[in-house]
CSV table of C-alpha atoms in Angstrom, one decimal:
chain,number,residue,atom,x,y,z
A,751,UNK,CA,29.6,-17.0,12.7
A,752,UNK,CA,31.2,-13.7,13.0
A,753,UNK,CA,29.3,-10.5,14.4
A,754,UNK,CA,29.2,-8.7,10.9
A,755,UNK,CA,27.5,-11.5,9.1
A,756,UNK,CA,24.4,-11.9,12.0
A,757,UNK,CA,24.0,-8.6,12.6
A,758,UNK,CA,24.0,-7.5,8.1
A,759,UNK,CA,22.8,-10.3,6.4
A,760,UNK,CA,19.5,-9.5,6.0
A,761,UNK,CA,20.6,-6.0,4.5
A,762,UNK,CA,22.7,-8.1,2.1
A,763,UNK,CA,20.3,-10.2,0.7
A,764,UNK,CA,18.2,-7.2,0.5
A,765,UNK,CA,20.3,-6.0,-1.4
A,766,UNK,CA,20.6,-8.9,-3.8
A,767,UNK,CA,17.3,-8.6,-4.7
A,768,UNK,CA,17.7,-4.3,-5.4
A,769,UNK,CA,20.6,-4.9,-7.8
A,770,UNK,CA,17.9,-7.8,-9.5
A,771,UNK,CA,15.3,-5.2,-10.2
A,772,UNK,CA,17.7,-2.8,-11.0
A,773,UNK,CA,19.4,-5.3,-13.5
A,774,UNK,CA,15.9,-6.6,-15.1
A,775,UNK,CA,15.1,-3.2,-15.2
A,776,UNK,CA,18.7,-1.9,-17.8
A,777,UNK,CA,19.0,-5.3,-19.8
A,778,UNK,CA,15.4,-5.7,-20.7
A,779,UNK,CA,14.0,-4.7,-23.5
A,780,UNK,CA,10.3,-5.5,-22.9
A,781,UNK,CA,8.4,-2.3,-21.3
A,782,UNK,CA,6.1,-4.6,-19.2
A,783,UNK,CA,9.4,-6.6,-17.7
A,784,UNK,CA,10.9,-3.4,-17.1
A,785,UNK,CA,8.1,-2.3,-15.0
A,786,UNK,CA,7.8,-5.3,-13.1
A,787,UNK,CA,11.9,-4.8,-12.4
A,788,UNK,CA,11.2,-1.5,-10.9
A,789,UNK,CA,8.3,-3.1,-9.0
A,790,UNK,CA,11.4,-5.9,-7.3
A,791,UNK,CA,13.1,-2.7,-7.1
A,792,UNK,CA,10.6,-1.5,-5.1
A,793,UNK,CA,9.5,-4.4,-3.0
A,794,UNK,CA,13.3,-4.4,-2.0
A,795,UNK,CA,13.2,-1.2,-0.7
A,796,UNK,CA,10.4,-1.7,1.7
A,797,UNK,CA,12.1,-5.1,2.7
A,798,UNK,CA,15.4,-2.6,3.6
A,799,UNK,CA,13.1,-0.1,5.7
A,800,UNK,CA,11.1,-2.9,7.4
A,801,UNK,CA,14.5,-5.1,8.2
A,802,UNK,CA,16.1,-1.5,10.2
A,803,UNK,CA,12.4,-1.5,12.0
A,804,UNK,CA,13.3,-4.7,13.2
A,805,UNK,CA,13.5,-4.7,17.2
A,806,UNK,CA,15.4,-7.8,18.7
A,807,UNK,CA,12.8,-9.2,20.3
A,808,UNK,CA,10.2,-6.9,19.8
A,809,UNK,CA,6.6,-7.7,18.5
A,810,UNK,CA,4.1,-6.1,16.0
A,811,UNK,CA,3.5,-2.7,17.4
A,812,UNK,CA,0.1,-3.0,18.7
A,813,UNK,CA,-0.9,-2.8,22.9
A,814,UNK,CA,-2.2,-5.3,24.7
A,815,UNK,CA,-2.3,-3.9,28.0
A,816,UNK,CA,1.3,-5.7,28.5
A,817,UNK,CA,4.8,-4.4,29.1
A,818,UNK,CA,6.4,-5.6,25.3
A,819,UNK,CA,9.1,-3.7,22.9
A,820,UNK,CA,8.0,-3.3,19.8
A,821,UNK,CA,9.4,-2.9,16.8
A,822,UNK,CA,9.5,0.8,15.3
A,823,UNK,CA,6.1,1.4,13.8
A,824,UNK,CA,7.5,4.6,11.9
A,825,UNK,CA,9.3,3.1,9.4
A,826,UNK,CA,5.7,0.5,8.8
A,827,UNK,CA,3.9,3.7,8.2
A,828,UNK,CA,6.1,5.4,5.9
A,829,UNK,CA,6.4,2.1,3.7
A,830,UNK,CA,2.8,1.5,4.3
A,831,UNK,CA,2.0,4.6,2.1
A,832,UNK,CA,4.8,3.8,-0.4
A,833,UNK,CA,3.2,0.5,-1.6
A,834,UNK,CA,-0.1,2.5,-2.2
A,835,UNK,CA,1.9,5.0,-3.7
A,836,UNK,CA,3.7,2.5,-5.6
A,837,UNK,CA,0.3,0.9,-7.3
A,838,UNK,CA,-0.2,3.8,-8.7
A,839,UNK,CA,2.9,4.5,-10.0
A,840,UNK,CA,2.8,1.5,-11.7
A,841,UNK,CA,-1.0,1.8,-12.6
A,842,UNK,CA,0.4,4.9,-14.3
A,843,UNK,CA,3.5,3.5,-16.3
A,844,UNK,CA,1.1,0.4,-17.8
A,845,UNK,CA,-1.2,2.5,-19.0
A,846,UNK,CA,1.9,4.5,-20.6
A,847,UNK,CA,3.0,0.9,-22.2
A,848,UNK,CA,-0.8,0.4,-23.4
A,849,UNK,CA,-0.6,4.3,-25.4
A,850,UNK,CA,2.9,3.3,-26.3
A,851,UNK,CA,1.4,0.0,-27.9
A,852,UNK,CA,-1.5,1.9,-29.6
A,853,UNK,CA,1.0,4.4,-31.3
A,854,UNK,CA,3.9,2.3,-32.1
A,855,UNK,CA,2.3,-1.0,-32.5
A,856,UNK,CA,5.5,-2.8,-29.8
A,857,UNK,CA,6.6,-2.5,-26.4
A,858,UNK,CA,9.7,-3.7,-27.3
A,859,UNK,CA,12.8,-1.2,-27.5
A,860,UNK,CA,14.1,-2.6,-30.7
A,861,UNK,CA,10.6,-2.1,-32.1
A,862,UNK,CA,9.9,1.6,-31.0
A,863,UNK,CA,13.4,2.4,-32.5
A,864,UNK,CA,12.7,0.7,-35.6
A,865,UNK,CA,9.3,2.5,-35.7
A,866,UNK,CA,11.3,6.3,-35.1
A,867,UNK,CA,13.5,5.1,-37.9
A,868,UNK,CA,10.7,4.3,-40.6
A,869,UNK,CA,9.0,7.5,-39.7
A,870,UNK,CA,11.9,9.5,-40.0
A,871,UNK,CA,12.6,7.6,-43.5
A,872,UNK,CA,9.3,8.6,-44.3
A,873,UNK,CA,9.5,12.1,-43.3
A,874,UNK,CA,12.7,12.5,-45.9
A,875,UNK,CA,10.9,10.6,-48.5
A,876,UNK,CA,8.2,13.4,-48.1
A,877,UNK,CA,10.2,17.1,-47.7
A,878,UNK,CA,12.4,14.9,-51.1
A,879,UNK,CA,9.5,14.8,-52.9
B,301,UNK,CA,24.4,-21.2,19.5
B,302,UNK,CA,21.2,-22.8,17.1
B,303,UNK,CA,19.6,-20.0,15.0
B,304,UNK,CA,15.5,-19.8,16.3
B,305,UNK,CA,12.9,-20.6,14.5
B,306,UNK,CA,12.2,-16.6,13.3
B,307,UNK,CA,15.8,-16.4,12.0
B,308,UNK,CA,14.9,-20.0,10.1
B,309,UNK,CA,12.1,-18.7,8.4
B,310,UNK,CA,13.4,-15.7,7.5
B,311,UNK,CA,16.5,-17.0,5.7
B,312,UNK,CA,14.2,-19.0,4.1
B,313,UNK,CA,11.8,-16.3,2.6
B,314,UNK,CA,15.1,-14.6,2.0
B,315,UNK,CA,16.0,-17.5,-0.2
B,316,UNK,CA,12.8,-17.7,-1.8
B,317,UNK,CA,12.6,-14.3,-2.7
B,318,UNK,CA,15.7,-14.4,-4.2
B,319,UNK,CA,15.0,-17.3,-6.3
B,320,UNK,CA,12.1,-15.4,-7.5
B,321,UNK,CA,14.1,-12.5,-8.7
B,322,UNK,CA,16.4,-14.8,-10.7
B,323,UNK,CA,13.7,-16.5,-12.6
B,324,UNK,CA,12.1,-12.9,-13.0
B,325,UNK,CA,15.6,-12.5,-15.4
B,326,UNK,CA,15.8,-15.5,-17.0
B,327,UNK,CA,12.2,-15.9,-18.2
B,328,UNK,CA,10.5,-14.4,-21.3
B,329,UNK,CA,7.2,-14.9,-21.0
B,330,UNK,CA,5.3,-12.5,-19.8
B,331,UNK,CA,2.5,-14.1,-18.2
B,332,UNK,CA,5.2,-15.7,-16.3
B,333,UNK,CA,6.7,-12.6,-15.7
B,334,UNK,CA,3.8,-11.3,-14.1
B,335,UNK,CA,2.8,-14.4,-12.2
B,336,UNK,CA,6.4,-14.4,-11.0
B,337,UNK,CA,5.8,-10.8,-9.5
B,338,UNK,CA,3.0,-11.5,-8.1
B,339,UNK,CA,5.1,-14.7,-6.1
B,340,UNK,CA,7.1,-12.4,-5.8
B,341,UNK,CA,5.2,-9.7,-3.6
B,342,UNK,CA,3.1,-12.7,-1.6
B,343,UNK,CA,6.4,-14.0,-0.3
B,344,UNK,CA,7.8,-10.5,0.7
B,345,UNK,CA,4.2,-9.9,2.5
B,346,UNK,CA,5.3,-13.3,4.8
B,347,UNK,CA,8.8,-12.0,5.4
B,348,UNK,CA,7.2,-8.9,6.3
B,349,UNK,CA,5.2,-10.4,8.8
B,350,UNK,CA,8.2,-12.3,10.2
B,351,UNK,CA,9.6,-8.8,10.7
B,352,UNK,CA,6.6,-7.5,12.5
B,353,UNK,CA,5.3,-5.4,10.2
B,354,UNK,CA,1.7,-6.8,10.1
B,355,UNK,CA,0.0,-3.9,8.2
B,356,UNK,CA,2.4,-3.5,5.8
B,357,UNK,CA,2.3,-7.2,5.2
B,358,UNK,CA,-1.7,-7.3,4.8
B,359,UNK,CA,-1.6,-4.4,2.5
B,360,UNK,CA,1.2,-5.7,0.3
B,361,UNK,CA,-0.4,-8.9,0.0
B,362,UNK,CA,-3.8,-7.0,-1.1
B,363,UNK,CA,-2.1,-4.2,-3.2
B,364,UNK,CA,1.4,-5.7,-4.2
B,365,UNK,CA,0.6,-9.4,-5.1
B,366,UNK,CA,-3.4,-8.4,-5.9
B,367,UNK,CA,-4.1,-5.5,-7.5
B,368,UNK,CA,-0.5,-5.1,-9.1
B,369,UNK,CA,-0.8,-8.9,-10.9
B,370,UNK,CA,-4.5,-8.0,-12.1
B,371,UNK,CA,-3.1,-4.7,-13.8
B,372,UNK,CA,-0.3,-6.4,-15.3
B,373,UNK,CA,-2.2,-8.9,-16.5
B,374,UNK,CA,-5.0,-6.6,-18.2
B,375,UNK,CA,-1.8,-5.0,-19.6
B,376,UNK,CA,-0.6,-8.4,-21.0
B,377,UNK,CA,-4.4,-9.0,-22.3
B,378,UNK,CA,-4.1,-5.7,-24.0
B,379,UNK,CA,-0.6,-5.8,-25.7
B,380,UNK,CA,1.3,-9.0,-26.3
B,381,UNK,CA,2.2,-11.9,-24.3
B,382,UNK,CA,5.6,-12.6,-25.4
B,383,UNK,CA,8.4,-10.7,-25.1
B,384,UNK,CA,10.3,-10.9,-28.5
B,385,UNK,CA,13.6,-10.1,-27.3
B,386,UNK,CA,15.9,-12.3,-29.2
B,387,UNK,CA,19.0,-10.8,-27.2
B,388,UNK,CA,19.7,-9.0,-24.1
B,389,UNK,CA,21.8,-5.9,-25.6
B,390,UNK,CA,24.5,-4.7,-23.0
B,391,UNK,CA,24.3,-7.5,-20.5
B,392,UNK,CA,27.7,-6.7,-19.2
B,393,UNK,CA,28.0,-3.5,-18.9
B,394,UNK,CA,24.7,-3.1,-16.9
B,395,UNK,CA,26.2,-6.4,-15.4
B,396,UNK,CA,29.3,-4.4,-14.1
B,397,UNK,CA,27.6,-1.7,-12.9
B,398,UNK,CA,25.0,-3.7,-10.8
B,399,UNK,CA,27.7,-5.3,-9.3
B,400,UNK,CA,29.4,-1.9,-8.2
B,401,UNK,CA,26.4,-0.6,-6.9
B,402,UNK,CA,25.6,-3.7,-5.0
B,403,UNK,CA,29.1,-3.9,-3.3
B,404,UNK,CA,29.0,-0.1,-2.7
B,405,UNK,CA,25.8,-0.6,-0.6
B,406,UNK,CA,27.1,-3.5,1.1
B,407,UNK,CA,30.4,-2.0,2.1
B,408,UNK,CA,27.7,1.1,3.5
B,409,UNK,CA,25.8,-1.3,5.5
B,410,UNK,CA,29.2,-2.0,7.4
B,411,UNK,CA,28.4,1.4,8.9
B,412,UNK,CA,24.7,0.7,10.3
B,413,UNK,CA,23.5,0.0,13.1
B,414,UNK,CA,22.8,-4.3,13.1
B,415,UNK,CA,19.8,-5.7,12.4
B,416,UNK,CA,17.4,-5.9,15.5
B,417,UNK,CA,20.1,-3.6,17.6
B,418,UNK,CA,18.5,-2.0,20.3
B,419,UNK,CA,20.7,1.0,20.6
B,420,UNK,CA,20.2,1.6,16.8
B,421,UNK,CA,18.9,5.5,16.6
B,422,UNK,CA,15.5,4.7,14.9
B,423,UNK,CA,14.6,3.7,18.3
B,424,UNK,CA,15.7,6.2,20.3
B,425,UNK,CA,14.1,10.3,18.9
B,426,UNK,CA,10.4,10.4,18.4
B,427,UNK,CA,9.2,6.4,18.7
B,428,UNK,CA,9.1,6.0,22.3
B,429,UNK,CA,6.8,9.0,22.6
B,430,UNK,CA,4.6,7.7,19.8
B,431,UNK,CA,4.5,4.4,21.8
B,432,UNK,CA,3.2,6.1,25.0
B,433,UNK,CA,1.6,8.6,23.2
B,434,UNK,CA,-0.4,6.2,21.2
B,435,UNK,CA,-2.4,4.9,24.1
B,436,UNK,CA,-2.7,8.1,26.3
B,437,UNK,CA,-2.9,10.8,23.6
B,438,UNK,CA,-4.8,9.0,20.3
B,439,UNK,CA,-6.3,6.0,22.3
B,440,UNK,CA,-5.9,3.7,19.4
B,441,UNK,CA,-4.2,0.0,20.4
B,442,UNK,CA,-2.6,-0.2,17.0
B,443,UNK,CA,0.5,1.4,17.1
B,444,UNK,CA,0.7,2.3,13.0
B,445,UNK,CA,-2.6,3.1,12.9
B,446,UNK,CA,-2.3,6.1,15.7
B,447,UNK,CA,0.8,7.4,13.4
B,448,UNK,CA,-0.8,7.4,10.0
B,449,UNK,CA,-3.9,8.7,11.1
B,450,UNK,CA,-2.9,11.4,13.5
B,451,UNK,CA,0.9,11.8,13.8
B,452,UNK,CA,2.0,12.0,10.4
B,453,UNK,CA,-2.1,12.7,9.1
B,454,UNK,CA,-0.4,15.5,6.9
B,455,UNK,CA,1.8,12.3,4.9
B,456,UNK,CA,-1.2,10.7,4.4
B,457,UNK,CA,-3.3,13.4,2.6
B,458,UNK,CA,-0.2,13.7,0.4
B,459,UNK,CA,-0.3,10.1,-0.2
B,460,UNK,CA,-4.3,10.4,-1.6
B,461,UNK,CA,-3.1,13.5,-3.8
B,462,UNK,CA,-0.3,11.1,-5.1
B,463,UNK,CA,-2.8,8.6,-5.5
B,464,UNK,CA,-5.8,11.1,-7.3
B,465,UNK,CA,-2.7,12.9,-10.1
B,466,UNK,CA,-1.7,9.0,-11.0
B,467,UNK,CA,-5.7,8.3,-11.2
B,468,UNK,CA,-6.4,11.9,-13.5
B,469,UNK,CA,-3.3,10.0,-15.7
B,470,UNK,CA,-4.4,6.9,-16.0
B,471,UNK,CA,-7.6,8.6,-17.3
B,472,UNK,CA,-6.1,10.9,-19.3
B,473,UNK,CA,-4.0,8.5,-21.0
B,474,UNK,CA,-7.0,5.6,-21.5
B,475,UNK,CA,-9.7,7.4,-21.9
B,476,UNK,CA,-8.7,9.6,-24.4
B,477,UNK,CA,-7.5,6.2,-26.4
B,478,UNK,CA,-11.5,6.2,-27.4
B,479,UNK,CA,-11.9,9.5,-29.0
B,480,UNK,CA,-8.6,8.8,-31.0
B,481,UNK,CA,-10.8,5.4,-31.7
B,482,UNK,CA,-13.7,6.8,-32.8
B,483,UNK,CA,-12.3,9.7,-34.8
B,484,UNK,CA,-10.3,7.7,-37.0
B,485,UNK,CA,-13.2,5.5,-37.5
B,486,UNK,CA,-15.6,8.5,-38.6
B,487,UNK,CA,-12.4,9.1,-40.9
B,488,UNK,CA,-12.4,5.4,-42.4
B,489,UNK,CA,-15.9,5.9,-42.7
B,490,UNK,CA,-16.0,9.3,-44.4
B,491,UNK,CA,-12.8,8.5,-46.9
B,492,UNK,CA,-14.5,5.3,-47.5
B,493,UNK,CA,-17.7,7.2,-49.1
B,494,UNK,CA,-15.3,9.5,-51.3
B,495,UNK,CA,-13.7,6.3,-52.6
């Protein structure tokens, strides 16, 4: 196989899996499947950071007492607090949907927009009257 | 040269993980939807362990695939189970520009440093102190641990803030739902007597 395809393909399919999320995230029109497209989104990103941890080689970073290489442990820390991070993000955005729901009575984009348009209707009907 | 057995099973995670992400577009249920993330995160947690990250894979598999799938769920329970979208409006458009993006992040990683290179700078500026540091400075084994905790201790507090503002939302946003609740029912109630 040629160099550029061992030494990037892991970035690449990385990759793939960003430009899902971000493609689940534009074409649907469900709030909860958009959330869980940012979420892939997400995931991917950590995958991406983890992959240029990655030490040929090299082990988890813990010591045992023996001479190893380990992989870089920065990049594990940084991603470590963006899943947490991440929950709540998405804790936060759910709960949005649930007050969206309430309101609206959908969490569908065609729905909301119909909803705006029937209140605006209404709105006229009213200030005509 | 025969690929080893790491390189194996990470192609096939890699594979999985993609197959995931194309069933996460096709389907329209959402329970499946959610089940699908949750698949989703516990197969990213193994092809984070195959990449040495052991702690990040434990708490992806506790907080991605767990507690992620359980809130989605109690979304679904509260809302709707089904999406009703009959059509996907501008499929290609948002195809087109998913595919620039894509290729304009491939064509970047041309530029990096390859995966598992040695000589890559990531290696080379603060980590090797860190490494020796851990044990002789910190005196904590695990690596991650010593830099979460005492390194980069400042991220971490940041991190709980994070963490405590998207908690004081979630409240503000749910818990208020129940005084909306009960007004309007003391409304009902009250225009119900007048009638």
């Amino acid at each position: 196989m040629p160099e550029a395809i061992t030494e990037h393909y892991n970035y690449w399919l990385v990759i793939f899996l960003l430009m899902a999320g971000l493609f689940v995230t534009i074409t649907s029109g469900n709030l909860v499947k958009k959330i869980v497209g940012l979420n892939v989104f997400q995931t991917a990103v950590f995958l991406f950071y983890i992959s240029l941890a990655k030490l040929e080689g090299g082990t988890a970073p813990i010591l045992t007492g023996e001479p190893e290489r380990f992989s870089n442990p920065l990049p594990h820390v940084l991603i470590l607090t963006a899943i947490v991070v991440g929950v709540a993000t998405t804790a936060l955005g759910l709960a949005l949907v649930v007050r969206i729901r309430e309101t609206y009575g959908s969490i569908e984009e065609a729905g909301l927009q119909e909803a705006d348009r029937q209140d605006e209707l209404r709105a006229a009907a009213e200030q005509g009257r | 040269m025969a690929p080893d057995m790491v390189t194996v099973i990470d192609l096939v995670l890699l594979a999985l993980l993609c197959a995931a992400a194309v069933a996460l577009i096709l389907v329209r249920q959402l329970f499946a939807v959610a089940i699908l993330a949750g698949a989703f995160s516990m197969l990213s947690a193994g092809l984070l362990v195959t990449l040495d990250a052991v702690d990040v894979a434990f708490t992806e598999a506790a907080v991605g695939a767990g507690v992620s799938t359980v809130l989605l769920l109690g979304t679904l329970a509260l809302t709707q189970r089904r999406s009703e979208e009959s059509r996907r409006r501008g499929t290609g458009p948002a195809l087109l520009a998913v595919v620039l993006t894509g290729g304009a992040l491939v064509y970047a990683t041309t530029d990096m440093p390859g995966f598992g290179d040695p000589e890559a700078p990531g290696f080379r500026h603060v980590v090797p102190e860190y490494i020796v540091g851990s044990e002789t400075d910190i005196g904590v084994p695990n690596i991650v641990t010593s830099v979460l905790a005492s390194y980069r201790g400042y991220d971490t507090l940041g991190e709980v803030a994070v963490i405590f503002t998207a908690g004081i939302g979630v409240l503000l946003l749910l818990g208020r739902r129940r005084e909306d609740e009960i007004q309007d029912e003391a409304r009902r109630s009250g225009s119900g007597d007048e009638g």
